[in-house]
Amino acid sequence: MLLSQVRNEFLGCTSAITVYNEHQFNEMKQFMGVEGLFMKDGNIAGQMTCRKYPSTVYRDPQGMYVDIAESDYLKGSHYHIYDFDKVSGSNNVEQMNFFGDEDAAVIKQPDENLFVDPMNEELIEADAKVVKNELSLDEIFKHVEVGIITPAKCDGQLLEYKDMMIECVKKYENILVTKDNYTELKSEIIVKFNNKIKELKEDRAKFNKEVNKFTQPYSDAFSEIVNVIESVIKPLKDNIKQFEEEEKDRQIEEFTKEFILPKLIELLNNKSISEEQVNEFKFNDKWLKKTSTGNLTKATKEGIEAELNRLSELYAQKQRDLETIKSTVETLASAHNVDAESLKADTYIDLYNRGVDMPTVQQRINADLENIKKTIEREKEKARIEAERKQREAVQQENIQKVQNTVVEENALENNSQQDNNRMIDHTDAKTGEVIGKSNNEVVVAKRISTPEQLKDKTYTYTYEFSGDFGSIKTFSNILKMLSKISNFKYTRK
């Protein structure tokens, strides 16, 4: 099984586990089966398969299903990636539920050997630095105290005339330069000042050099001792602090075992708190202060009871919140006729268990409900539009068929009419009965008469007067034009 922290992160969709062989993959499937996880297709996680190693198993935050993906992809989605062999319970020991293991149904009392005072055990031999000088620090430090300081004696009148010299020089401070004093100031006073500065600096350096011959070894000794003390005291302080922290942890552990752990076990057995809340107990360092008889003070007892009551109230509130989430989801799904598979209480319970507060969980439920309702409305609208489209297509197809049928009928009538119009009618001479030509609504065909051989030299001239509608006269005119082109027929319009 996975360590509790990694297990919670995996179930909370914030971490993923990389397996490197089939054995690790099978152990991972066993863990997911115990947790009741499912794959994307709805099958149980125990049916998951893996084609290559290493592979990374993760849980999707939206669908809450488990799947396999590339670790780089999951890192880009802000997953923490763990190696299975580093977080599996078989290779790591993690203290759970105050001296219990991950599979412990109840809290187990620790082995008494774990609480044996290490100071009572055999002493461990260690290299120690041998101090040759056995004098104490106080005795040693007496030798570095400053004794009587004998001041250096110097000849000369420097101190006697110092103030007089300064007063004399200051007379030239902020003096106004004029045409009258310019030459004196530049050529005499400034030159004297510069020369004196150089001379004084040389004398000062000479003086300090002579004095330092006697004082510098003492000054260096002070600095060296201070540096050594400072270099020793820092790690010594760190070690003291570490010891105090470890001693404090030991005292807290003993205190917890004697005064707190039994009460936690009782609450856990009574199902007044959860296993996770055992580790959420907040210890107050002030509780370590006992009375002179070794008993707990009244304030300490009240503080422990207050913390236990806080955990119990948190557990009770959590149960109420979980029931509220379930009832809210069921009520909303029923009121809005939403499929129970679309709006699941488990999704929001997982969010709550991952630390999301109730107002945010409620907002998520409302937001998801609105999205589901919008999706349903969109599907209804799509169905309505599709039905209307199909109806329009059916009407259009029916109209097209009607038009096609009408066109066919009209074409048939037109063809019949055209055939009637194109059918040629014979015309005969009333006297002889001979067919002299044919005609229809479009064409007039006259039978051409050949001139007998004996009449070819004769030309006949006739005068006629014609009358009729435009079409008849135009048709007769066209016939006259054709006759003039195919024979020696001539005509003149009067």
Tab-separated table of C-alpha atoms in Angstrom:
chain	number	residue	atom	x	y	z
A	1	MET	CA	0.000	0.000	0.000
A	2	LEU	CA	1.027	3.614	-0.510
A	3	LEU	CA	2.091	5.987	2.224
A	4	SER	CA	-0.875	7.907	3.636
A	5	GLN	CA	0.207	11.293	2.287
A	6	VAL	CA	0.844	9.927	-1.200
A	7	ARG	CA	-2.410	7.931	-1.044
A	8	ASN	CA	-4.398	11.080	-0.239
A	9	GLU	CA	-2.650	13.038	-2.991
A	10	PHE	CA	-3.311	10.250	-5.527
A	11	LEU	CA	-6.982	10.003	-4.581
A	12	GLY	CA	-7.147	13.811	-4.614
A	13	CYS	CA	-5.819	13.936	-8.213
A	14	THR	CA	-2.687	15.895	-7.310
A	15	SER	CA	-0.039	13.171	-7.623
A	16	ALA	CA	0.760	10.221	-9.888
A	17	ILE	CA	2.755	6.997	-9.365
A	18	THR	CA	5.386	5.631	-11.780
A	19	VAL	CA	5.743	1.821	-11.913
A	20	TYR	CA	8.816	0.152	-13.404
A	21	ASN	CA	7.760	-3.493	-13.721
A	22	GLU	CA	4.751	-5.782	-13.729
A	23	HIS	CA	5.051	-6.569	-10.015
A	24	GLN	CA	4.794	-2.884	-9.091
A	25	PHE	CA	1.918	-2.420	-11.547
A	26	ASN	CA	0.000	-5.336	-9.997
A	27	GLU	CA	0.529	-3.855	-6.520
A	28	MET	CA	-0.755	-0.524	-7.809
A	29	LYS	CA	-3.849	-2.213	-9.261
A	30	GLN	CA	-4.444	-3.954	-5.935
A	31	PHE	CA	-4.307	-0.579	-4.145
A	32	MET	CA	-6.730	1.018	-6.624
A	33	GLY	CA	-9.049	-1.975	-6.300
A	34	VAL	CA	-9.150	-1.607	-2.528
A	35	GLU	CA	-10.016	2.087	-2.982
A	36	GLY	CA	-12.852	1.140	-5.371
A	37	LEU	CA	-11.491	3.152	-8.318
A	38	PHE	CA	-12.699	2.773	-11.906
A	39	MET	CA	-11.210	3.341	-15.354
A	40	LYS	CA	-12.518	5.794	-17.944
A	41	ASP	CA	-14.629	3.112	-19.654
A	42	GLY	CA	-16.342	2.253	-16.370
A	43	ASN	CA	-14.478	-0.987	-15.668
A	44	ILE	CA	-12.812	-1.535	-12.300
A	45	ALA	CA	-9.198	-0.472	-11.917
A	46	GLY	CA	-8.143	-4.083	-11.365
A	47	GLN	CA	-8.742	-4.729	-15.088
A	48	MET	CA	-6.233	-2.057	-16.167
A	49	THR	CA	-3.419	-3.224	-18.483
A	50	CYS	CA	0.062	-1.828	-19.108
A	51	ARG	CA	2.037	-2.337	-22.336
A	52	LYS	CA	5.364	-0.756	-21.446
A	53	TYR	CA	7.456	0.221	-18.433
A	54	PRO	CA	8.046	2.641	-16.871
A	55	SER	CA	4.441	3.934	-16.936
A	56	THR	CA	2.731	6.555	-14.786
A	57	VAL	CA	-0.704	5.926	-13.274
A	58	TYR	CA	-2.867	8.924	-12.351
A	59	ARG	CA	-6.439	9.887	-11.437
A	60	ASP	CA	-8.326	12.435	-13.530
A	61	PRO	CA	-9.692	15.407	-11.494
A	62	GLN	CA	-12.795	15.836	-13.687
A	63	GLY	CA	-13.940	12.302	-14.460
A	64	MET	CA	-12.414	10.816	-11.271
A	65	TYR	CA	-11.211	7.808	-13.297
A	66	VAL	CA	-7.721	6.236	-13.301
A	67	ASP	CA	-5.563	5.952	-16.399
A	68	ILE	CA	-1.941	5.823	-17.650
A	69	ALA	CA	-0.147	8.809	-19.221
A	70	GLU	CA	3.346	10.158	-19.907
A	71	SER	CA	4.998	11.638	-16.815
A	72	ASP	CA	5.998	14.824	-18.707
A	73	TYR	CA	2.360	15.435	-19.613
A	74	LEU	CA	1.276	14.968	-16.015
A	75	LYS	CA	4.030	17.270	-14.745
A	76	GLY	CA	2.670	19.916	-17.114
A	77	SER	CA	-0.744	19.394	-15.479
A	78	HIS	CA	0.835	20.097	-12.046
A	79	TYR	CA	0.915	16.484	-10.811
A	80	HIS	CA	3.565	15.373	-8.308
A	81	ILE	CA	5.292	12.289	-9.732
A	82	TYR	CA	6.398	9.567	-7.257
A	83	ASP	CA	8.324	6.353	-7.885
A	84	PHE	CA	6.346	3.376	-6.605
A	85	ASP	CA	9.310	1.772	-4.828
A	86	LYS	CA	9.906	4.993	-2.838
A	87	VAL	CA	6.327	5.477	-1.608
A	88	SER	CA	5.053	1.912	-1.251
A	89	GLY	CA	4.444	0.627	2.238
A	90	SER	CA	6.609	-2.438	1.626
A	91	ASN	CA	9.802	-0.401	1.334
A	92	ASN	CA	9.019	2.500	3.653
A	93	VAL	CA	7.907	2.551	7.250
A	94	GLU	CA	5.561	5.408	8.071
A	95	GLN	CA	4.214	6.004	11.531
A	96	MET	CA	0.442	6.115	11.267
A	97	ASN	CA	-2.270	6.777	13.823
A	98	PHE	CA	0.233	7.196	16.672
A	99	PHE	CA	2.225	3.937	16.636
A	100	GLY	CA	-0.073	2.115	14.168
A	101	ASP	CA	0.575	1.075	10.574
A	102	GLU	CA	-1.417	1.899	7.477
A	103	ASP	CA	-3.509	-1.269	7.678
A	104	ALA	CA	-4.214	-0.884	11.384
A	105	ALA	CA	-7.920	-0.950	12.191
A	106	VAL	CA	-7.301	0.629	15.568
A	107	ILE	CA	-4.380	2.411	17.145
A	108	LYS	CA	-1.715	0.040	18.413
A	109	GLN	CA	0.244	0.615	21.566
A	110	PRO	CA	3.962	0.956	20.870
A	111	ASP	CA	6.587	-1.483	21.954
A	112	GLU	CA	7.815	-0.488	25.384
A	113	ASN	CA	11.398	-0.842	24.144
A	114	LEU	CA	10.789	2.222	21.988
A	115	PHE	CA	10.487	4.367	25.100
A	116	VAL	CA	13.573	3.223	26.992
A	117	ASP	CA	15.686	6.182	27.973
A	118	PRO	CA	18.679	6.144	25.637
A	119	MET	CA	20.818	7.583	28.450
A	120	ASN	CA	20.382	4.296	30.362
A	121	GLU	CA	21.796	2.277	27.511
A	122	GLU	CA	25.442	1.439	27.004
A	123	LEU	CA	27.601	4.472	26.459
A	124	ILE	CA	28.851	4.919	22.931
A	125	GLU	CA	32.557	5.431	22.607
A	126	ALA	CA	33.544	8.510	20.680
A	127	ASP	CA	36.722	10.407	19.948
A	128	ALA	CA	37.167	13.327	22.284
A	129	LYS	CA	39.505	16.281	22.053
A	130	VAL	CA	42.097	16.114	24.857
A	131	VAL	CA	42.643	19.411	26.655
A	132	LYS	CA	46.147	19.432	28.022
A	133	ASN	CA	45.613	22.455	30.230
A	134	GLU	CA	43.256	21.332	32.974
A	135	LEU	CA	42.534	24.853	34.221
A	136	SER	CA	38.889	25.895	34.153
A	137	LEU	CA	37.548	28.528	31.764
A	138	ASP	CA	37.269	31.029	34.587
A	139	GLU	CA	40.896	30.484	35.545
A	140	ILE	CA	42.020	30.685	31.951
A	141	PHE	CA	40.013	33.842	31.285
A	142	LYS	CA	41.673	35.565	34.260
A	143	HIS	CA	44.886	35.528	32.308
A	144	VAL	CA	43.429	37.449	29.381
A	145	GLU	CA	42.007	40.268	31.472
A	146	VAL	CA	43.600	43.661	30.841
A	147	GLY	CA	46.102	44.577	33.530
A	148	ILE	CA	47.590	47.984	34.265
A	149	ILE	CA	48.113	49.934	31.078
A	150	THR	CA	51.254	52.090	31.176
A	151	PRO	CA	50.801	55.077	28.822
A	152	ALA	CA	53.563	55.950	26.378
A	153	LYS	CA	55.647	58.994	27.279
A	154	CYS	CA	56.472	61.451	24.484
A	155	ASP	CA	58.632	64.564	24.474
A	156	GLY	CA	57.727	67.787	22.678
A	157	GLN	CA	55.180	70.601	22.957
A	158	LEU	CA	52.440	69.184	20.652
A	159	LEU	CA	49.724	68.938	23.276
A	160	GLU	CA	50.701	72.220	24.875
A	161	TYR	CA	50.410	74.227	21.677
A	162	LYS	CA	47.689	72.184	19.931
A	163	ASP	CA	44.760	74.476	20.761
A	164	MET	CA	46.751	77.614	20.030
A	165	MET	CA	47.788	76.206	16.652
A	166	ILE	CA	44.200	75.266	15.724
A	167	GLU	CA	42.947	78.697	16.703
A	168	CYS	CA	45.622	80.360	14.595
A	169	VAL	CA	44.817	78.233	11.521
A	170	LYS	CA	41.059	78.819	11.847
A	171	LYS	CA	41.625	82.540	11.348
A	172	TYR	CA	41.940	81.751	7.649
A	173	GLU	CA	38.652	79.837	7.599
A	174	ASN	CA	36.182	81.353	5.063
A	175	ILE	CA	38.489	84.339	4.521
A	176	LEU	CA	37.476	86.593	1.629
A	177	VAL	CA	40.074	86.578	-1.155
A	178	THR	CA	40.765	90.079	-2.545
A	179	LYS	CA	43.248	91.692	-4.851
A	180	ASP	CA	45.313	92.793	-1.887
A	181	ASN	CA	45.673	89.384	-0.155
A	182	TYR	CA	45.571	87.085	-3.197
A	183	THR	CA	49.371	86.801	-3.628
A	184	GLU	CA	50.039	86.271	0.061
A	185	LEU	CA	47.347	83.603	0.438
A	186	LYS	CA	48.375	81.617	-2.614
A	187	SER	CA	52.150	81.905	-2.447
A	188	GLU	CA	52.742	81.855	1.320
A	189	ILE	CA	49.808	80.657	3.429
A	190	ILE	CA	48.695	77.734	1.186
A	191	VAL	CA	52.326	76.606	0.779
A	192	LYS	CA	52.889	76.687	4.555
A	193	PHE	CA	49.671	74.710	5.191
A	194	ASN	CA	50.543	71.989	2.655
A	195	ASN	CA	54.057	71.615	4.005
A	196	LYS	CA	52.794	71.380	7.574
A	197	ILE	CA	50.161	68.754	6.643
A	198	LYS	CA	52.858	66.580	5.075
A	199	GLU	CA	55.140	67.026	8.092
A	200	LEU	CA	52.363	66.195	10.613
A	201	LYS	CA	51.324	63.016	8.733
A	202	GLU	CA	54.905	61.809	8.668
A	203	ASP	CA	55.307	62.487	12.412
A	204	ARG	CA	51.988	60.733	13.166
A	205	ALA	CA	52.990	57.641	11.201
A	206	LYS	CA	56.345	57.563	12.989
A	207	PHE	CA	54.615	57.958	16.347
A	208	ASN	CA	52.043	55.177	15.676
A	209	LYS	CA	54.753	52.841	14.483
A	210	GLU	CA	56.755	53.278	17.677
A	211	VAL	CA	53.684	52.951	19.889
A	212	ASN	CA	52.341	49.858	18.032
A	213	LYS	CA	55.546	47.992	18.752
A	214	PHE	CA	54.288	47.626	22.313
A	215	THR	CA	50.449	47.616	21.831
A	216	GLN	CA	49.894	45.587	18.629
A	217	PRO	CA	50.685	42.138	20.139
A	218	TYR	CA	48.089	42.769	22.835
A	219	SER	CA	45.506	43.995	20.285
A	220	ASP	CA	46.169	40.968	18.067
A	221	ALA	CA	45.814	38.636	21.030
A	222	PHE	CA	42.447	40.137	21.939
A	223	SER	CA	41.213	39.729	18.337
A	224	GLU	CA	42.463	36.156	18.050
A	225	ILE	CA	40.823	35.049	21.283
A	226	VAL	CA	37.531	36.774	20.329
A	227	ASN	CA	37.555	35.092	16.880
A	228	VAL	CA	38.145	31.658	18.393
A	229	ILE	CA	35.390	32.118	20.981
A	230	GLU	CA	32.957	33.271	18.263
A	231	SER	CA	33.848	30.302	16.024
A	232	VAL	CA	33.215	27.882	18.904
A	233	ILE	CA	30.086	29.452	20.319
A	234	LYS	CA	28.001	29.336	17.113
A	235	PRO	CA	28.033	25.538	16.575
A	236	LEU	CA	27.767	25.108	20.347
A	237	LYS	CA	24.570	27.179	20.348
A	238	ASP	CA	23.260	25.142	17.392
A	239	ASN	CA	23.961	21.888	19.210
A	240	ILE	CA	22.271	23.186	22.351
A	241	LYS	CA	19.248	24.208	20.320
A	242	GLN	CA	19.120	20.805	18.633
A	243	PHE	CA	19.354	19.066	22.006
A	244	GLU	CA	16.578	21.230	23.424
A	245	GLU	CA	14.341	20.435	20.448
A	246	GLU	CA	15.032	16.717	20.698
A	247	GLU	CA	14.465	16.792	24.445
A	248	LYS	CA	11.240	18.684	23.896
A	249	ASP	CA	10.120	16.125	21.294
A	250	ARG	CA	10.899	13.316	23.737
A	251	GLN	CA	8.916	15.016	26.489
A	252	ILE	CA	6.004	15.608	24.123
A	253	GLU	CA	6.116	11.966	23.055
A	254	GLU	CA	6.080	10.749	26.661
A	255	PHE	CA	3.389	13.251	27.606
A	256	THR	CA	1.259	12.217	24.634
A	257	LYS	CA	1.637	8.533	25.451
A	258	GLU	CA	0.589	9.026	29.075
A	259	PHE	CA	-2.106	11.708	28.958
A	260	ILE	CA	-3.391	12.156	25.388
A	261	LEU	CA	-3.119	8.878	23.496
A	262	PRO	CA	-5.565	6.954	25.724
A	263	LYS	CA	-8.207	9.649	25.223
A	264	LEU	CA	-7.631	9.632	21.451
A	265	ILE	CA	-8.018	5.847	21.361
A	266	GLU	CA	-11.264	6.122	23.296
A	267	LEU	CA	-12.661	8.741	20.917
A	268	LEU	CA	-11.561	6.692	17.915
A	269	ASN	CA	-13.192	3.522	19.249
A	270	ASN	CA	-16.379	5.489	19.913
A	271	LYS	CA	-16.228	6.809	16.337
A	272	SER	CA	-16.149	10.357	17.632
A	273	ILE	CA	-13.091	11.163	15.517
A	274	SER	CA	-11.461	9.707	12.409
A	275	GLU	CA	-7.995	8.176	12.028
A	276	GLU	CA	-6.851	11.221	10.072
A	277	GLN	CA	-7.831	13.511	12.935
A	278	VAL	CA	-5.556	11.653	15.344
A	279	ASN	CA	-2.618	13.226	13.532
A	280	GLU	CA	-4.376	16.612	13.539
A	281	PHE	CA	-4.177	16.928	17.337
A	282	LYS	CA	-2.480	20.266	18.134
A	283	PHE	CA	-0.083	20.019	21.056
A	284	ASN	CA	0.468	23.084	23.254
A	285	ASP	CA	4.017	23.330	24.628
A	286	LYS	CA	2.697	24.973	27.787
A	287	TRP	CA	1.122	21.626	28.767
A	288	LEU	CA	4.567	20.253	29.618
A	289	LYS	CA	4.617	22.375	32.760
A	290	LYS	CA	3.317	20.212	35.588
A	291	THR	CA	2.674	20.880	39.243
A	292	SER	CA	5.297	20.254	41.872
A	293	THR	CA	3.757	16.818	42.516
A	294	GLY	CA	4.058	15.835	38.856
A	295	ASN	CA	0.337	16.074	38.141
A	296	LEU	CA	-1.222	18.097	35.368
A	297	THR	CA	-2.340	21.608	36.117
A	298	LYS	CA	-5.991	22.567	35.789
A	299	ALA	CA	-5.214	24.753	32.768
A	300	THR	CA	-3.430	21.845	31.046
A	301	LYS	CA	-6.341	19.454	31.636
A	302	GLU	CA	-8.793	22.035	30.286
A	303	GLY	CA	-6.551	22.687	27.282
A	304	ILE	CA	-6.351	18.985	26.382
A	305	GLU	CA	-10.111	18.561	26.744
A	306	ALA	CA	-10.702	21.647	24.590
A	307	GLU	CA	-8.483	20.239	21.813
A	308	LEU	CA	-10.212	16.830	21.995
A	309	ASN	CA	-13.601	18.564	21.836
A	310	ARG	CA	-12.384	20.572	18.840
A	311	LEU	CA	-11.463	17.381	16.964
A	312	SER	CA	-14.789	15.768	17.905
A	313	GLU	CA	-16.713	18.811	16.726
A	314	LEU	CA	-14.747	18.906	13.479
A	315	TYR	CA	-15.558	15.237	12.897
A	316	ALA	CA	-19.253	15.787	13.677
A	317	GLN	CA	-19.328	18.843	11.414
A	318	LYS	CA	-17.663	16.857	8.643
A	319	GLN	CA	-20.330	14.153	8.893
A	320	ARG	CA	-23.039	16.805	8.740
A	321	ASP	CA	-21.367	18.417	5.737
A	322	LEU	CA	-21.137	15.063	3.938
A	323	GLU	CA	-24.823	14.402	4.547
A	324	THR	CA	-25.609	17.924	3.346
A	325	ILE	CA	-23.662	17.315	0.129
A	326	LYS	CA	-25.496	14.030	-0.517
A	327	SER	CA	-28.958	15.449	0.181
A	328	THR	CA	-28.239	18.617	-1.826
A	329	VAL	CA	-27.133	16.672	-4.894
A	330	GLU	CA	-30.078	14.258	-4.678
A	331	THR	CA	-32.594	17.087	-4.197
A	332	LEU	CA	-31.233	19.175	-7.079
A	333	ALA	CA	-31.019	16.180	-9.409
A	334	SER	CA	-34.619	15.245	-8.652
A	335	ALA	CA	-35.940	18.823	-8.850
A	336	HIS	CA	-34.320	19.528	-12.206
A	337	ASN	CA	-34.832	16.037	-13.639
A	338	VAL	CA	-31.084	15.497	-14.007
A	339	ASP	CA	-29.663	12.012	-14.493
A	340	ALA	CA	-28.043	10.714	-11.287
A	341	GLU	CA	-25.007	9.635	-13.311
A	342	SER	CA	-24.458	13.222	-14.467
A	343	LEU	CA	-24.585	14.784	-10.997
A	344	LYS	CA	-22.836	12.502	-8.474
A	345	ALA	CA	-22.402	13.253	-4.792
A	346	ASP	CA	-19.090	11.324	-4.715
A	347	THR	CA	-17.472	13.979	-6.924
A	348	TYR	CA	-18.158	16.730	-4.400
A	349	ILE	CA	-17.375	14.555	-1.395
A	350	ASP	CA	-13.907	14.029	-2.886
A	351	LEU	CA	-13.515	17.806	-3.238
A	352	TYR	CA	-14.553	18.299	0.382
A	353	ASN	CA	-12.153	15.593	1.601
A	354	ARG	CA	-9.340	17.325	-0.295
A	355	GLY	CA	-9.859	20.448	1.840
A	356	VAL	CA	-12.308	22.486	-0.246
A	357	ASP	CA	-14.694	24.404	2.025
A	358	MET	CA	-18.468	23.940	1.932
A	359	PRO	CA	-19.351	27.284	0.233
A	360	THR	CA	-16.953	26.452	-2.603
A	361	VAL	CA	-18.323	22.901	-2.876
A	362	GLN	CA	-21.863	24.315	-3.041
A	363	GLN	CA	-20.791	26.742	-5.768
A	364	ARG	CA	-19.273	23.857	-7.713
A	365	ILE	CA	-22.505	21.837	-7.396
A	366	ASN	CA	-24.578	24.787	-8.640
A	367	ALA	CA	-22.165	25.489	-11.489
A	368	ASP	CA	-22.134	21.841	-12.597
A	369	LEU	CA	-25.924	21.699	-12.384
A	370	GLU	CA	-26.246	24.769	-14.606
A	371	ASN	CA	-23.808	23.285	-17.115
A	372	ILE	CA	-25.755	20.008	-17.156
A	373	LYS	CA	-29.053	21.873	-17.640
A	374	LYS	CA	-27.534	23.935	-20.437
A	375	THR	CA	-26.236	20.770	-22.049
A	376	ILE	CA	-29.678	19.185	-21.841
A	377	GLU	CA	-31.278	22.304	-23.323
A	378	ARG	CA	-28.705	22.356	-26.106
A	379	GLU	CA	-29.440	18.730	-26.891
A	380	LYS	CA	-33.180	19.438	-26.927
A	381	GLU	CA	-32.633	22.441	-29.173
A	382	LYS	CA	-30.436	20.395	-31.492
A	383	ALA	CA	-33.143	17.698	-31.641
A	384	ARG	CA	-35.828	20.299	-32.373
A	385	ILE	CA	-33.738	21.917	-35.108
A	386	GLU	CA	-32.976	18.504	-36.595
A	387	ALA	CA	-36.682	17.571	-36.588
A	388	GLU	CA	-37.585	20.866	-38.257
A	389	ARG	CA	-34.837	20.340	-40.812
A	390	LYS	CA	-36.087	16.865	-41.652
A	391	GLN	CA	-39.663	18.181	-41.903
A	392	ARG	CA	-38.573	20.978	-44.239
A	393	GLU	CA	-36.633	18.499	-46.350
A	394	ALA	CA	-39.688	16.227	-46.552
A	395	VAL	CA	-41.918	19.148	-47.601
A	396	GLN	CA	-39.314	20.321	-50.099
A	397	GLN	CA	-38.984	16.806	-51.488
A	398	GLU	CA	-42.769	16.563	-51.783
A	399	ASN	CA	-42.933	19.937	-53.557
A	400	ILE	CA	-40.083	18.963	-55.858
A	401	GLN	CA	-41.909	15.745	-56.725
A	402	LYS	CA	-45.070	17.687	-57.462
A	403	VAL	CA	-43.174	20.128	-59.649
A	404	GLN	CA	-41.454	17.274	-61.434
A	405	ASN	CA	-44.785	15.562	-62.025
A	406	THR	CA	-46.280	18.838	-63.306
A	407	VAL	CA	-43.306	19.388	-65.610
A	408	VAL	CA	-43.638	15.873	-66.954
A	409	GLU	CA	-47.332	16.423	-67.598
A	410	GLU	CA	-46.723	19.809	-69.213
A	411	ASN	CA	-43.894	18.387	-71.324
A	412	ALA	CA	-46.165	15.564	-72.428
A	413	LEU	CA	-48.887	18.015	-73.404
A	414	GLU	CA	-46.394	20.272	-75.113
A	415	ASN	CA	-44.882	17.352	-76.989
A	416	ASN	CA	-48.327	16.245	-78.113
A	417	SER	CA	-49.177	19.774	-79.118
A	418	GLN	CA	-45.846	20.108	-80.875
A	419	GLN	CA	-46.415	16.872	-82.699
A	420	ASP	CA	-49.860	18.099	-83.749
A	421	ASN	CA	-48.365	21.371	-84.910
A	422	ASN	CA	-45.574	19.631	-86.768
A	423	ARG	CA	-47.875	17.141	-88.532
A	424	MET	CA	-48.027	18.036	-92.284
A	425	ILE	CA	-51.436	18.372	-93.998
A	426	ASP	CA	-51.853	17.599	-97.716
A	427	HIS	CA	-53.499	20.191	-99.956
A	428	THR	CA	-55.132	19.103	-103.302
A	429	ASP	CA	-56.330	20.914	-106.398
A	430	ALA	CA	-60.104	21.231	-106.222
A	431	LYS	CA	-60.466	20.509	-109.940
A	432	THR	CA	-57.934	17.779	-110.539
A	433	GLY	CA	-57.605	16.351	-107.019
A	434	GLU	CA	-53.850	16.453	-107.373
A	435	VAL	CA	-51.767	17.144	-104.237
A	436	ILE	CA	-50.306	20.575	-104.809
A	437	GLY	CA	-48.495	20.948	-101.444
A	438	LYS	CA	-48.323	20.358	-97.698
A	439	SER	CA	-48.332	22.612	-94.632
A	440	ASN	CA	-48.408	22.774	-90.853
A	441	ASN	CA	-48.328	25.628	-88.385
A	442	GLU	CA	-44.697	26.350	-89.199
A	443	VAL	CA	-44.038	25.356	-92.828
A	444	VAL	CA	-45.756	25.602	-96.209
A	445	VAL	CA	-44.409	23.197	-98.867
A	446	ALA	CA	-45.584	23.655	-102.448
A	447	LYS	CA	-45.085	21.025	-105.132
A	448	ARG	CA	-42.669	22.259	-107.783
A	449	ILE	CA	-44.000	21.912	-111.396
A	450	SER	CA	-41.497	21.308	-114.182
A	451	THR	CA	-41.930	23.262	-117.454
A	452	PRO	CA	-42.677	21.016	-120.451
A	453	GLU	CA	-40.013	21.003	-123.142
A	454	GLN	CA	-42.287	22.578	-125.745
A	455	LEU	CA	-43.133	25.497	-123.473
A	456	LYS	CA	-39.657	26.447	-122.324
A	457	ASP	CA	-39.344	29.322	-124.750
A	458	LYS	CA	-42.536	30.992	-123.628
A	459	THR	CA	-42.849	33.542	-120.833
A	460	TYR	CA	-46.215	34.064	-119.159
A	461	THR	CA	-47.202	37.309	-117.529
A	462	TYR	CA	-50.133	37.557	-115.147
A	463	THR	CA	-51.479	40.279	-112.913
A	464	TYR	CA	-53.002	39.343	-109.545
A	465	GLU	CA	-54.243	41.220	-106.536
A	466	PHE	CA	-53.815	39.510	-103.146
A	467	SER	CA	-55.253	40.207	-99.715
A	468	GLY	CA	-54.936	38.555	-96.341
A	469	ASP	CA	-53.409	38.884	-92.860
A	470	PHE	CA	-49.757	39.755	-92.294
A	471	GLY	CA	-48.615	36.170	-91.910
A	472	SER	CA	-50.274	35.026	-95.110
A	473	ILE	CA	-48.949	37.925	-97.157
A	474	LYS	CA	-45.440	37.491	-95.636
A	475	THR	CA	-45.477	33.753	-96.392
A	476	PHE	CA	-46.592	34.406	-99.986
A	477	SER	CA	-43.836	37.027	-100.341
A	478	ASN	CA	-41.224	34.496	-99.160
A	479	ILE	CA	-42.480	31.998	-101.751
A	480	LEU	CA	-42.160	34.626	-104.488
A	481	LYS	CA	-38.573	35.329	-103.359
A	482	MET	CA	-37.681	31.615	-103.458
A	483	LEU	CA	-39.196	31.185	-106.926
A	484	SER	CA	-37.144	34.118	-108.197
A	485	LYS	CA	-33.979	32.420	-106.878
A	486	ILE	CA	-34.599	28.961	-108.314
A	487	SER	CA	-36.034	29.973	-111.712
A	488	ASN	CA	-36.500	32.863	-114.111
A	489	PHE	CA	-39.629	33.906	-112.254
A	490	LYS	CA	-39.902	37.639	-111.707
A	491	TYR	CA	-42.406	39.785	-109.858
A	492	THR	CA	-42.971	43.472	-109.276
A	493	ARG	CA	-44.790	45.035	-106.387
A	494	LYS	CA	-47.329	47.662	-107.550
